Amino acid sequence: MRYQSSLFEYEEDLSPLIDAQREVYEAVEQDDYGVREYARKTGRSEGTVGNLLRRARRRLRGESA
């Protein structure tokens, strides 16, 4: 995993993600939304949010999404 550094914390490099994957990943992994909660908030289905999150995690691990 690659990280970008700052003076106070390390931030994960999310540049490999497409916009939709990045939005879901940030909301669920960093902002502590649940998949169901974020789906309701954005009007997406739970399946779509789950798929975007799974693909984002794979891509960040270097696997093909």
mmCIF file of N, CA and C in Angstrom:
data_model
loop_
_atom_site.group_PDB
_atom_site.id
_atom_site.type_symbol
_atom_site.label_atom_id
_atom_site.label_comp_id
_atom_site.label_asym_id
_atom_site.label_seq_id
_atom_site.Cartn_x
_atom_site.Cartn_y
_atom_site.Cartn_z
ATOM 1 N N MET A 1 0.839 -1.165 0.000
ATOM 2 C CA MET A 1 0.000 0.000 0.000
ATOM 3 C C MET A 1 0.893 1.240 0.000
ATOM 4 N N ARG A 2 0.550 2.204 -0.814
ATOM 5 C CA ARG A 2 1.320 3.444 -0.856
ATOM 6 C C ARG A 2 0.619 4.510 -0.031
ATOM 7 N N TYR A 3 1.415 5.370 0.566
ATOM 8 C CA TYR A 3 0.853 6.421 1.407
ATOM 9 C C TYR A 3 1.449 7.768 1.028
ATOM 10 N N GLN A 4 0.658 8.791 1.194
ATOM 11 C CA GLN A 4 1.141 10.156 1.067
ATOM 12 C C GLN A 4 1.345 10.663 2.482
ATOM 13 N N SER A 5 2.438 11.339 2.712
ATOM 14 C CA SER A 5 2.705 11.769 4.079
ATOM 15 C C SER A 5 2.407 13.247 4.275
ATOM 16 N N SER A 6 2.096 13.567 5.493
ATOM 17 C CA SER A 6 1.956 14.950 5.916
ATOM 18 C C SER A 6 2.676 15.055 7.255
ATOM 19 N N LEU A 7 2.671 16.200 7.837
ATOM 20 C CA LEU A 7 3.354 16.363 9.104
ATOM 21 C C LEU A 7 2.710 15.576 10.236
ATOM 22 N N PHE A 8 1.411 15.344 10.155
ATOM 23 C CA PHE A 8 0.700 14.773 11.282
ATOM 24 C C PHE A 8 0.176 13.358 11.061
ATOM 25 N N GLU A 9 -0.011 12.949 9.839
ATOM 26 C CA GLU A 9 -0.569 11.628 9.594
ATOM 27 C C GLU A 9 -0.225 11.164 8.193
ATOM 28 N N TYR A 10 -0.399 9.882 7.968
ATOM 29 C CA TYR A 10 -0.218 9.313 6.636
ATOM 30 C C TYR A 10 -1.586 9.087 6.025
ATOM 31 N N GLU A 11 -1.728 9.490 4.793
ATOM 32 C CA GLU A 11 -2.981 9.294 4.092
ATOM 33 C C GLU A 11 -2.763 8.281 2.986
ATOM 34 N N GLU A 12 -3.669 7.363 2.871
ATOM 35 C CA GLU A 12 -3.587 6.336 1.858
ATOM 36 C C GLU A 12 -3.722 6.964 0.474
ATOM 37 N N ASP A 13 -2.918 6.487 -0.471
ATOM 38 C CA ASP A 13 -2.964 6.975 -1.849
ATOM 39 C C ASP A 13 -4.154 6.340 -2.552
ATOM 40 N N LEU A 14 -5.169 7.125 -2.830
ATOM 41 C CA LEU A 14 -6.383 6.625 -3.467
ATOM 42 C C LEU A 14 -6.414 6.918 -4.958
ATOM 43 N N SER A 15 -5.305 7.365 -5.515
ATOM 44 C CA SER A 15 -5.272 7.744 -6.931
ATOM 45 C C SER A 15 -5.601 6.608 -7.898
ATOM 46 N N PRO A 16 -5.389 5.322 -7.550
ATOM 47 C CA PRO A 16 -5.772 4.271 -8.500
ATOM 48 C C PRO A 16 -7.281 4.089 -8.651
ATOM 49 N N LEU A 17 -8.063 4.682 -7.783
ATOM 50 C CA LEU A 17 -9.506 4.463 -7.784
ATOM 51 C C LEU A 17 -10.227 5.419 -8.723
ATOM 52 N N ILE A 18 -11.325 4.917 -9.306
ATOM 53 C CA ILE A 18 -12.200 5.814 -10.059
ATOM 54 C C ILE A 18 -13.003 6.623 -9.039
ATOM 55 N N ASP A 19 -13.623 7.689 -9.479
ATOM 56 C CA ASP A 19 -14.312 8.598 -8.560
ATOM 57 C C ASP A 19 -15.353 7.895 -7.685
ATOM 58 N N ALA A 20 -16.184 7.051 -8.276
ATOM 59 C CA ALA A 20 -17.241 6.385 -7.504
ATOM 60 C C ALA A 20 -16.641 5.464 -6.450
ATOM 61 N N GLN A 21 -15.570 4.749 -6.794
ATOM 62 C CA GLN A 21 -14.903 3.882 -5.823
ATOM 63 C C GLN A 21 -14.300 4.701 -4.694
ATOM 64 N N ARG A 22 -13.683 5.818 -5.047
ATOM 65 C CA ARG A 22 -13.053 6.675 -4.040
ATOM 66 C C ARG A 22 -14.094 7.224 -3.067
ATOM 67 N N GLU A 23 -15.224 7.678 -3.592
ATOM 68 C CA GLU A 23 -16.283 8.220 -2.736
ATOM 69 C C GLU A 23 -16.778 7.183 -1.733
ATOM 70 N N VAL A 24 -17.043 5.976 -2.219
ATOM 71 C CA VAL A 24 -17.543 4.912 -1.352
ATOM 72 C C VAL A 24 -16.470 4.504 -0.347
ATOM 73 N N TYR A 25 -15.235 4.333 -0.805
ATOM 74 C CA TYR A 25 -14.147 3.920 0.077
ATOM 75 C C TYR A 25 -13.939 4.930 1.201
ATOM 76 N N GLU A 26 -13.911 6.196 0.851
ATOM 77 C CA GLU A 26 -13.717 7.233 1.867
ATOM 78 C C GLU A 26 -14.862 7.237 2.869
ATOM 79 N N ALA A 27 -16.091 7.113 2.384
ATOM 80 C CA ALA A 27 -17.249 7.155 3.279
ATOM 81 C C ALA A 27 -17.263 5.964 4.227
ATOM 82 N N VAL A 28 -17.020 4.771 3.705
ATOM 83 C CA VAL A 28 -17.138 3.563 4.519
ATOM 84 C C VAL A 28 -15.885 3.318 5.355
ATOM 85 N N GLU A 29 -14.717 3.434 4.755
ATOM 86 C CA GLU A 29 -13.475 3.104 5.453
ATOM 87 C C GLU A 29 -12.947 4.245 6.324
ATOM 88 N N GLN A 30 -13.154 5.471 5.905
ATOM 89 C CA GLN A 30 -12.559 6.596 6.624
ATOM 90 C C GLN A 30 -13.577 7.381 7.445
ATOM 91 N N ASP A 31 -14.808 7.462 6.977
ATOM 92 C CA ASP A 31 -15.825 8.248 7.679
ATOM 93 C C ASP A 31 -16.789 7.391 8.481
ATOM 94 N N ASP A 32 -16.561 6.086 8.502
ATOM 95 C CA ASP A 32 -17.327 5.139 9.313
ATOM 96 C C ASP A 32 -18.812 5.047 8.976
ATOM 97 N N TYR A 33 -19.170 5.259 7.717
ATOM 98 C CA TYR A 33 -20.531 4.967 7.280
ATOM 99 C C TYR A 33 -20.646 3.467 7.091
ATOM 100 N N GLY A 34 -21.815 2.923 7.301
ATOM 101 C CA GLY A 34 -22.083 1.543 6.927
ATOM 102 C C GLY A 34 -22.490 1.503 5.469
ATOM 103 N N VAL A 35 -22.363 0.343 4.850
ATOM 104 C CA VAL A 35 -22.738 0.203 3.437
ATOM 105 C C VAL A 35 -24.203 0.568 3.249
ATOM 106 N N ARG A 36 -25.063 0.037 4.092
ATOM 107 C CA ARG A 36 -26.500 0.301 3.976
ATOM 108 C C ARG A 36 -26.795 1.794 4.175
ATOM 109 N N GLU A 37 -26.172 2.364 5.182
ATOM 110 C CA GLU A 37 -26.382 3.782 5.495
ATOM 111 C C GLU A 37 -25.927 4.668 4.329
ATOM 112 N N TYR A 38 -24.756 4.359 3.765
ATOM 113 C CA TYR A 38 -24.244 5.173 2.657
ATOM 114 C C TYR A 38 -25.103 4.985 1.408
ATOM 115 N N ALA A 39 -25.599 3.786 1.192
ATOM 116 C CA ALA A 39 -26.482 3.539 0.047
ATOM 117 C C ALA A 39 -27.739 4.394 0.155
ATOM 118 N N ARG A 40 -28.343 4.416 1.345
ATOM 119 C CA ARG A 40 -29.531 5.242 1.546
ATOM 120 C C ARG A 40 -29.233 6.724 1.336
ATOM 121 N N LYS A 41 -28.087 7.166 1.849
ATOM 122 C CA LYS A 41 -27.715 8.577 1.756
ATOM 123 C C LYS A 41 -27.533 9.019 0.302
ATOM 124 N N THR A 42 -26.984 8.130 -0.528
ATOM 125 C CA THR A 42 -26.650 8.505 -1.909
ATOM 126 C C THR A 42 -27.674 8.059 -2.935
ATOM 127 N N GLY A 43 -28.657 7.258 -2.505
ATOM 128 C CA GLY A 43 -29.663 6.773 -3.443
ATOM 129 C C GLY A 43 -29.176 5.617 -4.302
ATOM 130 N N ARG A 44 -28.048 5.027 -3.946
ATOM 131 C CA ARG A 44 -27.546 3.845 -4.654
ATOM 132 C C ARG A 44 -28.072 2.606 -3.938
ATOM 133 N N SER A 45 -28.076 1.493 -4.655
ATOM 134 C CA SER A 45 -28.463 0.236 -4.005
ATOM 135 C C SER A 45 -27.315 -0.253 -3.135
ATOM 136 N N GLU A 46 -27.650 -1.072 -2.145
ATOM 137 C CA GLU A 46 -26.616 -1.641 -1.279
ATOM 138 C C GLU A 46 -25.640 -2.486 -2.094
ATOM 139 N N GLY A 47 -26.143 -3.186 -3.093
ATOM 140 C CA GLY A 47 -25.287 -4.015 -3.943
ATOM 141 C C GLY A 47 -24.275 -3.186 -4.698
ATOM 142 N N THR A 48 -24.705 -2.050 -5.212
ATOM 143 C CA THR A 48 -23.791 -1.169 -5.933
ATOM 144 C C THR A 48 -22.709 -0.633 -5.015
ATOM 145 N N VAL A 49 -23.096 -0.182 -3.842
ATOM 146 C CA VAL A 49 -22.120 0.338 -2.887
ATOM 147 C C VAL A 49 -21.148 -0.769 -2.477
ATOM 148 N N GLY A 50 -21.670 -1.960 -2.214
ATOM 149 C CA GLY A 50 -20.817 -3.084 -1.842
ATOM 150 C C GLY A 50 -19.836 -3.449 -2.947
ATOM 151 N N ASN A 51 -20.307 -3.458 -4.184
ATOM 152 C CA ASN A 51 -19.426 -3.769 -5.317
ATOM 153 C C ASN A 51 -18.346 -2.708 -5.492
ATOM 154 N N LEU A 52 -18.716 -1.453 -5.387
ATOM 155 C CA LEU A 52 -17.723 -0.380 -5.504
ATOM 156 C C LEU A 52 -16.671 -0.481 -4.409
ATOM 157 N N LEU A 53 -17.103 -0.788 -3.192
ATOM 158 C CA LEU A 53 -16.177 -0.920 -2.080
ATOM 159 C C LEU A 53 -15.238 -2.112 -2.286
ATOM 160 N N ARG A 54 -15.781 -3.235 -2.711
ATOM 161 C CA ARG A 54 -14.968 -4.426 -2.947
ATOM 162 C C ARG A 54 -13.931 -4.175 -4.041
ATOM 163 N N ARG A 55 -14.353 -3.532 -5.119
ATOM 164 C CA ARG A 55 -13.423 -3.229 -6.210
ATOM 165 C C ARG A 55 -12.347 -2.237 -5.770
ATOM 166 N N ALA A 56 -12.730 -1.267 -4.953
ATOM 167 C CA ALA A 56 -11.753 -0.295 -4.444
ATOM 168 C C ALA A 56 -10.709 -0.989 -3.585
ATOM 169 N N ARG A 57 -11.153 -1.860 -2.703
ATOM 170 C CA ARG A 57 -10.212 -2.583 -1.836
ATOM 171 C C ARG A 57 -9.251 -3.432 -2.657
ATOM 172 N N ARG A 58 -9.782 -4.118 -3.656
ATOM 173 C CA ARG A 58 -8.926 -4.943 -4.525
ATOM 174 C C ARG A 58 -7.912 -4.086 -5.265
ATOM 175 N N ARG A 59 -8.371 -2.996 -5.813
ATOM 176 C CA ARG A 59 -7.476 -2.131 -6.574
ATOM 177 C C ARG A 59 -6.362 -1.560 -5.692
ATOM 178 N N LEU A 60 -6.692 -1.213 -4.466
ATOM 179 C CA LEU A 60 -5.701 -0.670 -3.547
ATOM 180 C C LEU A 60 -4.691 -1.735 -3.112
ATOM 181 N N ARG A 61 -5.097 -3.002 -3.150
ATOM 182 C CA ARG A 61 -4.167 -4.094 -2.846
ATOM 183 C C ARG A 61 -3.334 -4.471 -4.059
ATOM 184 N N GLY A 62 -3.619 -3.845 -5.199
ATOM 185 C CA GLY A 62 -2.867 -4.136 -6.408
ATOM 186 C C GLY A 62 -3.428 -5.256 -7.243
ATOM 187 N N GLU A 63 -4.610 -5.729 -6.885
ATOM 188 C CA GLU A 63 -5.272 -6.769 -7.659
ATOM 189 C C GLU A 63 -6.104 -6.112 -8.745
ATOM 190 N N SER A 64 -6.367 -6.841 -9.809
ATOM 191 C CA SER A 64 -7.226 -6.263 -10.843
ATOM 192 C C SER A 64 -8.661 -6.246 -10.348
ATOM 193 N N ALA A 65 -9.306 -5.126 -10.571
ATOM 194 C CA ALA A 65 -10.693 -4.964 -10.115
ATOM 195 C C ALA A 65 -11.564 -5.379 -11.220
#
